[in-house]
Structures are given as structure tokens and as C-alpha cells.
Amino acid sequence: MQRFKKQFAFLFGMIAIAAYASIRFFPTEEATTPVIQSETTGNHMQIYMMDHDKTLIPISIPVDEEMSEEDQVNIMLGYMSGKQSLKGFSPLFTKEVHMDSFQINNGIIAVDFDDSLKNYTKENELRILESLTWGLTQFHDVERVKLMMNGETLTAMPNGSTPIPEILNRSIGINHFETSTSALHTSDEMTVYYTKKVQGNTYMVPKSKRYPSTRSSLESKVNEIIEDVSVSSTLTQPMVKDSIKMESMSFEKGTLKVSLDEHILGADKTVKQDVYDSLTLSLLSLPSVEHVQVLVDDVVVSLQDEAKTVSLQDISYNEVMF
């Protein structure tokens, strides 16, 4: 009887350890929090997942502080390949994807895959390239990505031959919803954030937007963001709905200050969260912009108590809590 009790206790212990490991490294049951958090709870990493409209949405999941970048990439690939699921999102790969080697050196993150990198349909090839690039460039000091397969550097994706730029970074864009009037040879690209609901939860969604090359000044880019109209019926742009106008702006030492009219305020004279979220993330995506300050009548408006400026290090968005 004593030996049976010991065997039972050992078996129970092994089951408990396996359950803990599964929850710790690959959580599956999620509950979303407000879209942008001014106070983050622990460390998070972003995984660019695909919803039912095939839109890529960055999902922030909690990770252990001591977890290495290589382990985080393995988790990212696990979600992208469907090994672990998130409600409302579909895997980009048809089967599990394996990474042979991983290295970060001189601002370049090099990831070498085996033949499992081919486990996708041609239809999703560009989305996979965007998802990998945006996911891998979130790590500290990473400026560009080098994709490899079986030890060879890739110059094109393996299934549909989508070209891979020699300098691969977020400049490739994301969620390209081009219209028939887009003049690619006379336009440049920026990232604008929209809102979208998936399974009843609201997410911030980055989308590449083209704008005329003649409007290349920072002031013109800010106006493009504020005046933007979504070209996809699945995304909404809160700033357009509220007819917000910029009254003035200044940029000094990485800090962008934007003065807006009162349309950014609600009936209670506090800032509208959906508008502020979209504006802040869009402005922070502009080159050289490290901090953003929004003002109305020379008074700083913010979702953070006593905050004068906001940076990407101060906030987290699209958090999924397990």
C-alpha cells in the first residue's frame, strides 16, 4: 500500500509539472484588457496573428523576464503555426515550423529554418514575411532581419518567390490594402494605426498607408495621419469620425508636440481613448519620433496621470492576459 501511494504521488507530481509547463510557456485561455495600457504588468512580446479577414494584428502576450529572445521566437513560431491557438485568430503556417539556429549580432537577427518554413500556402506568403519581420524586429537593438533556410540566406520566399529585400526591416510595411488609385512610383509609405473588433475585443491594427512623395515633411505626415480615411471596410479610423484638426506642431530632440482642436475631447472634456490610442501609436511610428505630447489649448492631454510625453517604452497595447 505504501509503495502504491508513492507511485500515485509521483504520477500526480509529473502531471502537475506538465500542466505548469504548458501554461507557463504556451498559455491558451486568454482575456483581453483595454487596448493601450499606460502601466504594463510584467514583460510582454508581440506576435502578429491573422484574423478571419486575413488582417495581421499584433497580440501582446506575457513572457517571463528571464526568457531569452530565442525562446520567445520559438513561442512566436508556435502560435504562428497553430501549435498554440488564440481565439479569433488563425495560424499562418499549415504545420509546425522549426528553427535550426538563431543569432543576434551587430543589429541583425539571423534565423535559420529547415524545410518546414515551406509549410504555408502561397496566398499567405507576404503576410508570413510581414509577420516574421515585424515580430523579429521588436527585440532590443535589432534593426534588420536575415532569413535563412538550411544554412542559405533567402533572397525570395520559398513557395511563391516573393522577393526579400536585402535590408529587411519594418519598411516592408504591413497589411497592404492598396486601392486602384495608388500611385506607387510617386508615393511613399507610413504606418497608421486603426481599430478593429475581433470576437468582441478591440485591437489596434497597424496598416501601411501610401501618401504623395510631395508631402514628405514631418508636418505633412502628421496631417496625413490625422486626415486619414481607412481604405478597408474591416478597419475604422476614430480620428476621421471626429473631424480632428491640427492647430500647430513642433519637433525637437525626438519629441513631437502636436496641438489639436477640441474634437479630441469628449463631452466630459477628457480625451477620447480610441482617438488618442490611434493618434499616439501612429505618431510614434514616424521616423525619429521617440516621444509624443498632445495638447489642447496649450494643456497636455493624456491617458496617463501626470504624463507630459509618451513613448513606446511607456505603453503596451493589445495585451492578452492568461
CSV table of C-alpha atoms in Angstrom, one decimal:
chain,number,residue,atom,x,y,z
A,1,MET,CA,0.0,0.0,0.0
A,2,GLN,CA,2.8,2.4,0.9
A,3,ARG,CA,4.5,1.7,-2.5
A,4,PHE,CA,1.2,2.4,-4.3
A,5,LYS,CA,0.9,5.7,-2.5
A,6,LYS,CA,4.4,6.7,-3.6
A,7,GLN,CA,3.7,5.8,-7.2
A,8,PHE,CA,0.5,7.8,-7.1
A,9,ALA,CA,2.2,10.8,-5.6
A,10,PHE,CA,5.0,10.6,-8.3
A,11,LEU,CA,2.4,10.3,-11.1
A,12,PHE,CA,0.4,13.3,-9.7
A,13,GLY,CA,3.6,15.3,-9.4
A,14,MET,CA,4.5,14.7,-13.0
A,15,ILE,CA,1.1,15.7,-14.2
A,16,ALA,CA,1.2,18.9,-12.2
A,17,ILE,CA,4.7,19.8,-13.7
A,18,ALA,CA,3.5,19.1,-17.2
A,19,ALA,CA,0.4,21.3,-16.7
A,20,TYR,CA,2.5,24.1,-15.2
A,21,ALA,CA,4.9,24.0,-18.2
A,22,SER,CA,2.1,24.1,-20.7
A,23,ILE,CA,0.5,27.2,-19.0
A,24,ARG,CA,3.9,28.9,-18.5
A,25,PHE,CA,5.2,28.6,-22.0
A,26,PHE,CA,2.1,28.1,-24.2
A,27,PRO,CA,-0.9,29.7,-22.5
A,28,THR,CA,-4.1,29.1,-24.4
A,29,GLU,CA,-7.0,30.7,-22.5
A,30,GLU,CA,-7.0,34.5,-22.8
A,31,ALA,CA,-8.8,37.6,-21.6
A,32,THR,CA,-8.1,40.9,-23.2
A,33,THR,CA,-7.5,44.1,-21.3
A,34,PRO,CA,-8.1,47.7,-22.5
A,35,VAL,CA,-6.3,48.4,-25.8
A,36,ILE,CA,-3.5,50.6,-24.5
A,37,GLN,CA,-2.0,50.2,-21.1
A,38,SER,CA,0.0,53.0,-19.6
A,39,GLU,CA,1.2,50.7,-16.8
A,40,THR,CA,2.4,47.4,-18.1
A,41,THR,CA,2.2,44.3,-15.9
A,42,GLY,CA,5.4,42.4,-16.5
A,43,ASN,CA,7.2,41.7,-19.7
A,44,HIS,CA,5.3,41.1,-23.0
A,45,MET,CA,6.2,40.1,-26.5
A,46,GLN,CA,4.1,40.7,-29.7
A,47,ILE,CA,3.0,38.1,-32.1
A,48,TYR,CA,1.5,39.2,-35.4
A,49,MET,CA,-1.5,36.9,-35.8
A,50,MET,CA,-4.0,36.7,-38.7
A,51,ASP,CA,-7.8,37.1,-38.1
A,52,HIS,CA,-10.7,35.8,-40.2
A,53,ASP,CA,-10.3,38.8,-42.6
A,54,LYS,CA,-6.6,37.9,-43.1
A,55,THR,CA,-5.6,41.1,-41.3
A,56,LEU,CA,-2.3,40.9,-39.2
A,57,ILE,CA,-2.9,42.1,-35.7
A,58,PRO,CA,-0.1,42.4,-33.1
A,59,ILE,CA,-1.1,40.5,-29.9
A,60,SER,CA,0.9,41.1,-26.7
A,61,ILE,CA,1.4,38.1,-24.6
A,62,PRO,CA,3.1,37.9,-21.2
A,63,VAL,CA,6.6,36.3,-21.0
A,64,ASP,CA,9.0,35.6,-18.2
A,65,GLU,CA,11.5,38.3,-17.6
A,66,GLU,CA,14.4,35.8,-17.8
A,67,MET,CA,13.2,34.2,-21.0
A,68,SER,CA,15.8,34.5,-23.8
A,69,GLU,CA,15.0,36.0,-27.2
A,70,GLU,CA,15.5,32.6,-28.8
A,71,ASP,CA,12.8,31.1,-26.5
A,72,GLN,CA,10.5,33.9,-27.3
A,73,VAL,CA,10.9,33.4,-31.1
A,74,ASN,CA,10.1,29.7,-30.6
A,75,ILE,CA,6.9,30.7,-28.8
A,76,MET,CA,6.1,33.1,-31.6
A,77,LEU,CA,6.5,30.4,-34.2
A,78,GLY,CA,4.4,28.1,-32.1
A,79,TYR,CA,1.4,30.5,-32.3
A,80,MET,CA,2.1,31.3,-36.0
A,81,SER,CA,2.0,27.6,-36.9
A,82,GLY,CA,-1.1,26.7,-34.8
A,83,LYS,CA,0.7,24.7,-32.1
A,84,GLN,CA,-0.9,27.1,-29.7
A,85,SER,CA,-4.1,29.0,-30.5
A,86,LEU,CA,-5.7,32.3,-29.8
A,87,LYS,CA,-9.5,32.8,-30.0
A,88,GLY,CA,-10.5,34.6,-33.2
A,89,PHE,CA,-7.1,34.1,-34.9
A,90,SER,CA,-5.9,31.6,-37.5
A,91,PRO,CA,-2.3,30.1,-37.9
A,92,LEU,CA,-0.2,31.5,-40.8
A,93,PHE,CA,1.6,28.2,-41.3
A,94,THR,CA,-0.2,24.9,-42.1
A,95,LYS,CA,2.1,22.8,-39.9
A,96,GLU,CA,4.7,23.3,-37.2
A,97,VAL,CA,7.8,25.4,-38.1
A,98,HIS,CA,11.2,24.6,-36.8
A,99,MET,CA,14.2,26.9,-36.3
A,100,ASP,CA,17.7,25.4,-36.7
A,101,SER,CA,19.7,28.3,-35.4
A,102,PHE,CA,19.2,31.8,-34.0
A,103,GLN,CA,21.7,34.7,-33.6
A,104,ILE,CA,21.6,38.4,-32.9
A,105,ASN,CA,24.8,40.3,-33.9
A,106,ASN,CA,25.5,43.9,-34.9
A,107,GLY,CA,21.8,44.8,-35.1
A,108,ILE,CA,21.0,41.9,-37.3
A,109,ILE,CA,18.8,39.0,-36.2
A,110,ALA,CA,19.5,35.9,-38.3
A,111,VAL,CA,17.1,33.0,-38.1
A,112,ASP,CA,17.8,29.7,-40.0
A,113,PHE,CA,14.9,27.4,-40.7
A,114,ASP,CA,14.7,23.9,-42.0
A,115,ASP,CA,12.4,22.8,-44.8
A,116,SER,CA,9.4,23.3,-42.5
A,117,LEU,CA,9.5,27.0,-43.5
A,118,LYS,CA,7.6,25.9,-46.6
A,119,ASN,CA,4.6,24.8,-44.6
A,120,TYR,CA,2.3,27.6,-45.9
A,121,THR,CA,0.0,28.4,-48.8
A,122,LYS,CA,1.2,30.9,-51.4
A,123,GLU,CA,-1.8,33.1,-50.6
A,124,ASN,CA,-0.3,33.9,-47.2
A,125,GLU,CA,3.3,34.3,-48.3
A,126,LEU,CA,3.5,38.1,-48.0
A,127,ARG,CA,1.6,38.0,-44.6
A,128,ILE,CA,4.2,35.5,-43.3
A,129,LEU,CA,7.1,37.7,-44.4
A,130,GLU,CA,5.5,40.7,-42.7
A,131,SER,CA,4.6,38.8,-39.6
A,132,LEU,CA,8.1,37.4,-39.2
A,133,THR,CA,9.8,40.7,-39.9
A,134,TRP,CA,7.6,42.8,-37.5
A,135,GLY,CA,7.8,40.1,-34.8
A,136,LEU,CA,11.6,39.7,-35.0
A,137,THR,CA,12.4,43.4,-35.1
A,138,GLN,CA,10.7,44.0,-31.7
A,139,PHE,CA,13.8,42.9,-29.8
A,140,HIS,CA,16.2,45.3,-28.3
A,141,ASP,CA,18.9,46.7,-30.7
A,142,VAL,CA,17.5,44.6,-33.7
A,143,GLU,CA,17.5,46.8,-36.8
A,144,ARG,CA,17.1,44.3,-39.6
A,145,VAL,CA,16.3,40.6,-40.3
A,146,LYS,CA,18.1,37.9,-42.1
A,147,LEU,CA,16.0,34.9,-43.1
A,148,MET,CA,17.8,31.6,-43.9
A,149,MET,CA,16.8,28.1,-44.8
A,150,ASN,CA,19.1,25.1,-44.5
A,151,GLY,CA,22.0,27.4,-44.0
A,152,GLU,CA,21.4,29.5,-47.1
A,153,THR,CA,20.3,33.2,-47.0
A,154,LEU,CA,17.0,33.7,-48.7
A,155,THR,CA,16.5,36.3,-51.3
A,156,ALA,CA,12.9,35.3,-52.0
A,157,MET,CA,10.3,33.3,-50.1
A,158,PRO,CA,10.4,29.6,-50.9
A,159,ASN,CA,6.9,28.9,-52.2
A,160,GLY,CA,5.7,31.9,-54.2
A,161,SER,CA,9.1,33.6,-54.8
A,162,THR,CA,8.1,36.9,-53.1
A,163,PRO,CA,11.3,39.0,-53.2
A,164,ILE,CA,13.0,39.6,-49.8
A,165,PRO,CA,14.8,43.0,-49.6
A,166,GLU,CA,18.5,43.0,-48.9
A,167,ILE,CA,17.7,45.2,-45.9
A,168,LEU,CA,14.7,43.5,-44.4
A,169,ASN,CA,13.0,45.6,-41.7
A,170,ARG,CA,9.7,47.2,-40.9
A,171,SER,CA,10.0,49.4,-44.0
A,172,ILE,CA,8.4,46.5,-46.0
A,173,GLY,CA,5.1,47.6,-44.4
A,174,ILE,CA,2.2,45.6,-43.1
A,175,ASN,CA,-1.4,45.0,-44.1
A,176,HIS,CA,-1.1,46.4,-47.6
A,177,PHE,CA,-4.6,47.3,-48.6
A,178,GLU,CA,-3.8,49.2,-51.8
A,179,THR,CA,-6.5,51.0,-53.8
A,180,SER,CA,-6.7,51.2,-57.6
A,181,THR,CA,-5.7,54.9,-57.4
A,182,SER,CA,-2.5,54.3,-55.5
A,183,ALA,CA,0.4,55.7,-57.5
A,184,LEU,CA,3.3,53.6,-56.3
A,185,HIS,CA,6.0,55.4,-58.2
A,186,THR,CA,5.0,58.9,-56.9
A,187,SER,CA,4.3,58.0,-53.3
A,188,ASP,CA,5.9,56.9,-50.0
A,189,GLU,CA,4.7,54.8,-47.1
A,190,MET,CA,3.9,55.3,-43.4
A,191,THR,CA,2.2,53.2,-40.7
A,192,VAL,CA,-1.2,54.3,-39.4
A,193,TYR,CA,-3.0,52.5,-36.6
A,194,TYR,CA,-6.7,51.7,-36.8
A,195,THR,CA,-9.1,49.9,-34.5
A,196,LYS,CA,-10.8,46.6,-35.2
A,197,LYS,CA,-13.0,44.3,-33.2
A,198,VAL,CA,-12.3,40.5,-33.1
A,199,GLN,CA,-14.5,38.2,-31.1
A,200,GLY,CA,-15.9,41.3,-29.3
A,201,ASN,CA,-12.5,42.6,-28.3
A,202,THR,CA,-11.0,45.9,-29.7
A,203,TYR,CA,-7.4,45.8,-31.1
A,204,MET,CA,-5.1,48.4,-32.5
A,205,VAL,CA,-4.1,47.4,-36.1
A,206,PRO,CA,-1.1,48.8,-38.0
A,207,LYS,CA,-1.6,49.3,-41.7
A,208,SER,CA,0.8,50.7,-44.4
A,209,LYS,CA,-0.6,53.8,-45.9
A,210,ARG,CA,0.8,55.5,-49.1
A,211,TYR,CA,1.0,59.3,-49.3
A,212,PRO,CA,2.2,61.6,-52.1
A,213,SER,CA,6.0,62.0,-52.2
A,214,THR,CA,5.5,65.7,-52.4
A,215,ARG,CA,4.2,65.7,-48.8
A,216,SER,CA,7.4,64.4,-47.2
A,217,SER,CA,7.8,67.0,-44.4
A,218,LEU,CA,7.0,65.9,-40.9
A,219,GLU,CA,4.1,68.3,-40.6
A,220,SER,CA,2.6,66.9,-43.8
A,221,LYS,CA,3.0,63.3,-42.4
A,222,VAL,CA,1.2,64.3,-39.2
A,223,ASN,CA,-1.6,65.9,-41.2
A,224,GLU,CA,-1.8,62.7,-43.3
A,225,ILE,CA,-2.3,60.7,-40.1
A,226,ILE,CA,-4.9,63.0,-38.7
A,227,GLU,CA,-6.8,63.3,-42.0
A,228,ASP,CA,-6.5,59.6,-42.9
A,229,VAL,CA,-9.5,57.6,-44.2
A,230,SER,CA,-9.4,53.8,-44.0
A,231,VAL,CA,-9.3,52.0,-47.3
A,232,SER,CA,-10.6,48.8,-45.8
A,233,SER,CA,-14.1,48.4,-44.5
A,234,THR,CA,-12.9,46.0,-41.8
A,235,LEU,CA,-10.9,48.8,-40.1
A,236,THR,CA,-12.1,52.0,-38.6
A,237,GLN,CA,-10.3,55.3,-38.1
A,238,PRO,CA,-11.6,57.2,-35.0
A,239,MET,CA,-9.9,60.5,-35.9
A,240,VAL,CA,-11.9,60.8,-39.1
A,241,LYS,CA,-15.2,60.3,-37.4
A,242,ASP,CA,-14.4,63.2,-35.0
A,243,SER,CA,-13.1,65.6,-37.7
A,244,ILE,CA,-10.0,66.4,-35.6
A,245,LYS,CA,-7.7,69.2,-36.9
A,246,MET,CA,-4.2,70.1,-36.0
A,247,GLU,CA,-3.5,73.7,-35.0
A,248,SER,CA,0.3,73.6,-34.6
A,249,MET,CA,3.2,71.2,-34.1
A,250,SER,CA,6.9,71.3,-33.1
A,251,PHE,CA,9.7,68.7,-33.2
A,252,GLU,CA,12.8,68.9,-31.1
A,253,LYS,CA,15.3,66.2,-29.9
A,254,GLY,CA,13.0,63.3,-30.7
A,255,THR,CA,9.9,64.8,-29.1
A,256,LEU,CA,6.9,65.6,-31.2
A,257,LYS,CA,4.4,68.1,-29.8
A,258,VAL,CA,1.0,68.3,-31.5
A,259,SER,CA,-1.7,70.9,-30.7
A,260,LEU,CA,-5.2,69.8,-31.7
A,261,ASP,CA,-8.6,71.3,-31.6
A,262,GLU,CA,-11.2,70.3,-29.0
A,263,HIS,CA,-12.7,67.5,-31.1
A,264,ILE,CA,-10.2,65.1,-29.5
A,265,LEU,CA,-12.1,65.7,-26.2
A,266,GLY,CA,-15.3,64.0,-25.1
A,267,ALA,CA,-18.4,65.6,-23.6
A,268,ASP,CA,-16.7,65.5,-20.2
A,269,LYS,CA,-13.7,67.3,-21.6
A,270,THR,CA,-11.4,64.3,-21.2
A,271,VAL,CA,-9.5,62.8,-24.1
A,272,LYS,CA,-11.3,60.2,-26.2
A,273,GLN,CA,-9.4,57.0,-25.6
A,274,ASP,CA,-9.9,55.4,-29.1
A,275,VAL,CA,-8.8,58.6,-30.8
A,276,TYR,CA,-5.8,59.1,-28.5
A,277,ASP,CA,-4.7,55.5,-28.9
A,278,SER,CA,-4.8,55.6,-32.7
A,279,LEU,CA,-3.1,59.0,-32.9
A,280,THR,CA,-0.3,58.2,-30.4
A,281,LEU,CA,0.7,54.9,-31.9
A,282,SER,CA,0.6,56.4,-35.4
A,283,LEU,CA,2.8,59.4,-34.5
A,284,LEU,CA,5.3,57.2,-32.6
A,285,SER,CA,5.7,55.1,-35.8
A,286,LEU,CA,7.1,58.1,-37.7
A,287,PRO,CA,10.9,58.1,-38.2
A,288,SER,CA,13.0,59.8,-35.5
A,289,VAL,CA,9.9,60.3,-33.2
A,290,GLU,CA,10.7,58.9,-29.8
A,291,HIS,CA,8.2,60.8,-27.6
A,292,VAL,CA,4.8,62.4,-28.3
A,293,GLN,CA,2.9,65.1,-26.5
A,294,VAL,CA,-0.7,66.0,-27.4
A,295,LEU,CA,-2.1,69.4,-26.3
A,296,VAL,CA,-5.4,71.2,-26.5
A,297,ASP,CA,-5.4,74.9,-25.7
A,298,ASP,CA,-1.8,74.6,-24.6
A,299,VAL,CA,-2.8,72.0,-22.0
A,300,VAL,CA,-1.3,68.5,-22.2
A,301,VAL,CA,-3.9,65.8,-22.6
A,302,SER,CA,-3.0,62.2,-21.8
A,303,LEU,CA,-4.4,58.9,-20.6
A,304,GLN,CA,-1.5,58.7,-18.1
A,305,ASP,CA,-1.6,60.5,-14.8
A,306,GLU,CA,0.8,63.5,-14.8
A,307,ALA,CA,2.4,62.3,-18.1
A,308,LYS,CA,4.0,65.1,-20.1
A,309,THR,CA,5.1,62.9,-23.0
A,310,VAL,CA,4.5,59.3,-24.1
A,311,SER,CA,6.9,56.8,-25.7
A,312,LEU,CA,6.6,53.2,-26.9
A,313,GLN,CA,8.5,52.2,-23.7
A,314,ASP,CA,5.7,53.7,-21.6
A,315,ILE,CA,2.8,51.8,-23.1
A,316,SER,CA,1.7,48.3,-24.1
A,317,TYR,CA,-1.3,47.6,-26.3
A,318,ASN,CA,-3.4,44.6,-27.4
A,319,GLU,CA,-2.5,42.7,-24.3
A,320,VAL,CA,-3.9,39.3,-23.8
A,321,MET,CA,-3.9,38.0,-20.2
A,322,PHE,CA,-3.9,34.3,-19.4
